[in-house]
XYZ file of C-alpha atoms in Angstrom:
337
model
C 89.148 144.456 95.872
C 88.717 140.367 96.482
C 85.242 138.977 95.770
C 83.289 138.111 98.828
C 81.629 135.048 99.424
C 78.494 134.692 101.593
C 78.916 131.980 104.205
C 75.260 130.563 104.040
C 75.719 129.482 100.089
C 79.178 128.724 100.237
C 78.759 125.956 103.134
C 75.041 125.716 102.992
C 74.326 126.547 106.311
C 72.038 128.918 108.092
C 73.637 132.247 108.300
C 72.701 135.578 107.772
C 73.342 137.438 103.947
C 75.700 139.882 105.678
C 77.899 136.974 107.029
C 80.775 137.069 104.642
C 84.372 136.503 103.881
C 86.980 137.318 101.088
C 87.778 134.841 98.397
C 91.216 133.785 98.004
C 93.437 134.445 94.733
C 92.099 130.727 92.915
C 94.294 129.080 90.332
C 94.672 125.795 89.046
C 95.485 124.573 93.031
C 91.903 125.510 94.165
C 90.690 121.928 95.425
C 87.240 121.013 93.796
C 84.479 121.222 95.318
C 82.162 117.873 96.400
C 78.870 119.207 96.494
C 77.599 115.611 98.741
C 79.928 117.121 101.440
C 78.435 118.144 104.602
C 79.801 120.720 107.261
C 79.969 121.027 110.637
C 78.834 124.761 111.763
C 80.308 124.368 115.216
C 83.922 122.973 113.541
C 83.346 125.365 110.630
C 82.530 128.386 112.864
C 85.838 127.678 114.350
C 87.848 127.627 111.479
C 86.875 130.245 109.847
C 87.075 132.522 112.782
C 90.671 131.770 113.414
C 91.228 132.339 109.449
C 89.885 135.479 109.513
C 91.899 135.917 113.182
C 94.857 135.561 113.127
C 97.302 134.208 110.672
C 98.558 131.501 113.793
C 99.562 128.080 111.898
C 96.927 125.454 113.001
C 96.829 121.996 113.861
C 94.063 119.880 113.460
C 93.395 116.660 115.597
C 91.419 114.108 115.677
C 90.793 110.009 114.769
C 91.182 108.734 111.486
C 88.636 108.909 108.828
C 86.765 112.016 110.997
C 87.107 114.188 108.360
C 90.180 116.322 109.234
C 92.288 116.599 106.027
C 88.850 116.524 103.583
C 87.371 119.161 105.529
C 90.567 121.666 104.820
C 90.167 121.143 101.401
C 86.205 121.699 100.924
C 86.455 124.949 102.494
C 89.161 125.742 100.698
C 87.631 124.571 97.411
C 84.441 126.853 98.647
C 86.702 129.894 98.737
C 88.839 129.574 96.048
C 91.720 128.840 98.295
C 94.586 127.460 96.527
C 95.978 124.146 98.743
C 99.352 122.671 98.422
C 99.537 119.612 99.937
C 102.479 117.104 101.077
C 102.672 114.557 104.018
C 104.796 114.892 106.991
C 106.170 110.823 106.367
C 109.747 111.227 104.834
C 112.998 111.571 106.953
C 113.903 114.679 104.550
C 110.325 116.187 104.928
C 111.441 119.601 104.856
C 113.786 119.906 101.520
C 110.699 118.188 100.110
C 108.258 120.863 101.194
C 111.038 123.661 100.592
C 112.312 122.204 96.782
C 115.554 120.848 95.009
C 117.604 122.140 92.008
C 117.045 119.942 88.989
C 117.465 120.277 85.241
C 115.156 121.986 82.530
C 116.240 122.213 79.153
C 119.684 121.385 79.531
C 119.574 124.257 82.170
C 119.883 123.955 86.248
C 116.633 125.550 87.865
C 115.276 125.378 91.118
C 112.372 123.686 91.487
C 109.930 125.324 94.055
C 108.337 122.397 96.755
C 104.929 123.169 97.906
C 105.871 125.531 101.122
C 107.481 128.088 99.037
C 104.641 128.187 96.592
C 101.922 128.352 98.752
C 103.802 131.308 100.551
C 104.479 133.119 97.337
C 100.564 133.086 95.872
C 98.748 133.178 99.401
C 97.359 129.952 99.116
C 97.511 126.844 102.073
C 100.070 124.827 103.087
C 98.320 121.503 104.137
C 100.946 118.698 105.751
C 98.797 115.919 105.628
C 99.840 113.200 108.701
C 101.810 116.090 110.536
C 102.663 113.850 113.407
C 104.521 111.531 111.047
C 107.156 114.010 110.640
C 110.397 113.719 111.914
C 110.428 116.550 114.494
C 113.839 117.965 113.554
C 112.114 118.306 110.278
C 109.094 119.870 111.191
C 111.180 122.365 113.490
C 112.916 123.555 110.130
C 110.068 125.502 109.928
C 109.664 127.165 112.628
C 110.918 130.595 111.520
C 107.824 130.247 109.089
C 105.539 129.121 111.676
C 106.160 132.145 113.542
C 105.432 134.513 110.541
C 108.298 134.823 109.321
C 110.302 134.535 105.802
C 112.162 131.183 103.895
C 114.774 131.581 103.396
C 116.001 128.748 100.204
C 119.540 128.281 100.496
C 120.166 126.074 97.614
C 118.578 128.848 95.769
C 121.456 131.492 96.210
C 119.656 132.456 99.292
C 116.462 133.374 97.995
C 114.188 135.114 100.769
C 110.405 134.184 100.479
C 108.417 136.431 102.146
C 104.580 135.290 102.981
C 101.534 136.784 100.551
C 98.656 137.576 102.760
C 96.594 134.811 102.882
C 99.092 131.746 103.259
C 98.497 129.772 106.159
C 100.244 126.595 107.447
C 97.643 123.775 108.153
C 98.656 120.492 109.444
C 96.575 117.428 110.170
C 97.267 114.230 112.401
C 95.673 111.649 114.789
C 97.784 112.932 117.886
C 98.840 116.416 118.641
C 102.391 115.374 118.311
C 102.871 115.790 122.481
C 100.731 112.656 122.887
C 102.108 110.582 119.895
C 103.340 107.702 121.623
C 100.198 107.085 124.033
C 98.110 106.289 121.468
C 98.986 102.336 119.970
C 97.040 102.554 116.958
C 99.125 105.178 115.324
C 102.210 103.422 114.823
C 104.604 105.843 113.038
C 103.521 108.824 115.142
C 106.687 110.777 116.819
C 106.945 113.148 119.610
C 107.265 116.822 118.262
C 109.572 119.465 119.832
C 107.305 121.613 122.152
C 108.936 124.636 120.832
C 107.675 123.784 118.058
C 104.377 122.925 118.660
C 103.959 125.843 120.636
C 103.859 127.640 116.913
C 100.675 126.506 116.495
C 96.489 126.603 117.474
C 94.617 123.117 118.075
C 91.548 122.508 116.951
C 89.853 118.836 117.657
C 88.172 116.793 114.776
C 86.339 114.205 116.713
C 83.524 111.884 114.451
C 80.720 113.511 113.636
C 77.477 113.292 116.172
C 74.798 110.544 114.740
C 72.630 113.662 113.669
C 75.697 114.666 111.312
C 76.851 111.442 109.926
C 72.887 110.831 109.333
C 72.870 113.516 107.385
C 76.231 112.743 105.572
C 74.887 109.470 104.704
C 72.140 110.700 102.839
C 73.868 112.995 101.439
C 76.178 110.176 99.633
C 73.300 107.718 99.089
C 69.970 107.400 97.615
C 68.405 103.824 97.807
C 68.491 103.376 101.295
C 66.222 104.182 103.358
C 65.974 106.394 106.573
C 65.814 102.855 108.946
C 68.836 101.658 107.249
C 70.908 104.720 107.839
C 70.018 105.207 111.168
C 71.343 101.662 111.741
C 74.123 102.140 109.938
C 74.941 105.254 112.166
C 74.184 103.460 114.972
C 76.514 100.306 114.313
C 79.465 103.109 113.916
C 78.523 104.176 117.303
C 78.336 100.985 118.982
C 81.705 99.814 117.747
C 83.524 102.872 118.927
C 82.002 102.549 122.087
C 83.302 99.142 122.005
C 86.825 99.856 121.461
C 87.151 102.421 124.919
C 86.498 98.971 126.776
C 88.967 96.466 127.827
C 86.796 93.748 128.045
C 85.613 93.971 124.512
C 87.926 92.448 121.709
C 86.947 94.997 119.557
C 89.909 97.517 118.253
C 89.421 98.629 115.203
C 88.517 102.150 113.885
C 84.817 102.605 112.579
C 85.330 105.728 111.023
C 83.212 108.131 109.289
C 85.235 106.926 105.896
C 84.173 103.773 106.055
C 80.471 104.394 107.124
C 80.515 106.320 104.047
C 82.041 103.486 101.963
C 79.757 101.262 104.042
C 76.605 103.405 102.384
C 78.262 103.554 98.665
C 79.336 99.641 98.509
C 75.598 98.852 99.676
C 74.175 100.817 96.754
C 77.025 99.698 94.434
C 77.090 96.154 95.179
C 72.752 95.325 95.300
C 72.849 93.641 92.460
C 75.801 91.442 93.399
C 74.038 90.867 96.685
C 70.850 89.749 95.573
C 72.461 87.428 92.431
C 74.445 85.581 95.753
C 71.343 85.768 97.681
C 72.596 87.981 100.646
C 71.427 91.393 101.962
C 73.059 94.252 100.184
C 73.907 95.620 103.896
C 75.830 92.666 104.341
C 77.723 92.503 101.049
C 78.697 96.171 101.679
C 79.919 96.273 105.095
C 82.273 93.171 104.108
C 83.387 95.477 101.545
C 83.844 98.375 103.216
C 85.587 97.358 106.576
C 85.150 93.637 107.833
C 87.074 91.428 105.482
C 90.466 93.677 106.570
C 89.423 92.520 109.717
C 90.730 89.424 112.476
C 87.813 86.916 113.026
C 87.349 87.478 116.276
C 87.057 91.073 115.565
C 84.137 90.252 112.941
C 82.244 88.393 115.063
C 82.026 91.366 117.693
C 80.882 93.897 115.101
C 78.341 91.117 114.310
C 77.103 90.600 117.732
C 77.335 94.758 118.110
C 74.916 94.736 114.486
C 72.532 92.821 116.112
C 72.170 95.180 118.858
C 71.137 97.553 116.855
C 69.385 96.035 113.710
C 67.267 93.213 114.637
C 66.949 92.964 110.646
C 70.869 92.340 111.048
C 70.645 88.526 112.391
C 68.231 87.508 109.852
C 71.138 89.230 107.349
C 73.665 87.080 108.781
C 71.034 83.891 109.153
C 70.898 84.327 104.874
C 74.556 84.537 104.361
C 74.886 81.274 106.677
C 72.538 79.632 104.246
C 74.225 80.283 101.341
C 77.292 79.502 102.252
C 78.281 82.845 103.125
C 80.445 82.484 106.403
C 79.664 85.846 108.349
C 83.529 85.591 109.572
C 85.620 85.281 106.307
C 83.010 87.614 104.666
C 81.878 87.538 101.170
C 83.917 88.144 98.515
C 82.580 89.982 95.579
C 82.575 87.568 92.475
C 82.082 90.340 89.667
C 80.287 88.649 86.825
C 78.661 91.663 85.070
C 77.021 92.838 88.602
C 77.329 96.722 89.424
């Protein structure tokens, strides 16, 4: 009989003692856990109740940086879940997932890929930018994504037959029917609807401000609760800004790089206050504006100011030292942390 794990101390939510579910076989493919992560009970609730469901494949959708592909892997790591993970981004996607025959000793073997493996110990199969794949590779699968066996030819026909418990998770920024409507996922390719008809959806938009709040103080602990609320707020703003056409603001503000925004802060004070600049400011170059177009810096600047009046008197210092709030500063190292 499989250990069972109580939901409320596994995820750290609120959730009665009774609430439980079984652990999975472990191994040395068990992600590990971050304790700083935080979940979502609505998108957790959801998951788990089409784990415990149904064994349907499942895609999950959403923008980048929301969380999709980190939050298979903490609940996995939380139920001791082994996760084999790939991409979808090769034109021979599916021999890679499937395996090759190669040598071992002197001696021709067949070298399992990920699919097989996670079908033979019950663990997950994760393809990681799903909507990348080449859709006569991701049909390949199908037979598997309907519950049924692999079947490995270049392995005299070997028939792998699914251990209870293996489930076939994919992640992506489209659903693969809407991959070409969306211009800032280049790469993304129309799947076969056959194919996609294989699997459940389940939306990974960016956390509410309540959530990322709380994710930020999870991952920091010099800032203080006015900072972070701007912070969250900023992220807001300039995703707000990108749904309008009159705004020359594209670029994702993702729930990544708010994180990264918080760590570089903390990270780079020192550095910030040897150059004379706000830490705020030294971090958010670092985390997203000097990878971005000028003009698109000087609309997140104008957006900061919106919501931070503290921000212009940020920007005001940089100007004075020489800092120009467009090309952003660039970190100079010299025994700062």
């Amino acid at each position: 009989m499989s250990k069972a794990i109580k939901i409320a101390e596994a995820f750290g939510i609120n959730a009665p003692d009774e609430f439980v579910i079984p652990a999975g076989p472990g191994g040395d493919n068990v992600p590990e856990v971050a304790p700083d992560f935080v979940f979502r009970e609505r998108l957790l609730g959801d998951f788990l109740g089409h784990h415990l469901m149904t064994k349907e494949p499942l895609w999950f959708e959403g923008p980048t940086g929301s969380g999709k592909t980190s939050f298979v892997l903490q609940v996995a790591a939380r139920l001791e879940i082994p996760v084999f993970y790939t991409t979808g981004k090769n034109e021979d996607a599916f021999s890679r997932w499937v395996g090759s025959m190669g040598l071992l000793e002197g001696e021709t073997v067949f070298n399992y890929g990920p699919l097989p493996l996670a079908m033979l110990t019950g663990g997950w199969f994760v393809v990681d930018e799903a909507d990348l794949t080449p859709p006569d590779q991701l049909a390949e699968a199908n037979n598997v994504l309907a519950g049924g066996n692999l079947t490995l030819d270049d392995n005299g026909g070997e028939v792998i037959k699914p251990a209870p418990g293996f489930r076939f998770i994919a992640c992506g920024n489209t659903t693969g029917a809407d991959a070409m409507a969306n211009a800032s996922y280049l790469g993304t390719k129309l799947q076969n609807a056959a194919t996609l008809s294989r699997f459940s959806f389940l939306k990974v938009p960016y956390p509410s401000a309540e959530e990322e709040l709380k994710i930020l103080q999870r991952v920091t602990t010099q800032l203080g609760e006015t900072d972070l609320e701007a912070m969250v707020a900023l992220a807001d703003a300039a995703r707000t800004a990108t749904e309008n056409p009159a705004v020359n603001f594209s670029a994702a503000f993702s729930t990544r790089i708010l994180v990264r925004w918080g760590k570089f802060t903390e990270a780079f004070k020192n550095a910030a206050h040897a150059r004379g600049v706000h830490p705020m400011f030294l971090g958010l170059a670092h985390a997203f504006t000097n990878g971005l177009p000028d003009g698109e810096v000087e609309v997140l600047y104008d957006l900061a100011q919106t919501v931070d009046t503290d921000f212009e008197d940020y920007l005001e210092q940089a100007r004075r030292k020489g800092v120009s709030p467009v090309d952003g500063p660039v970190y100079g190292g010299s025994g700062d942390e």
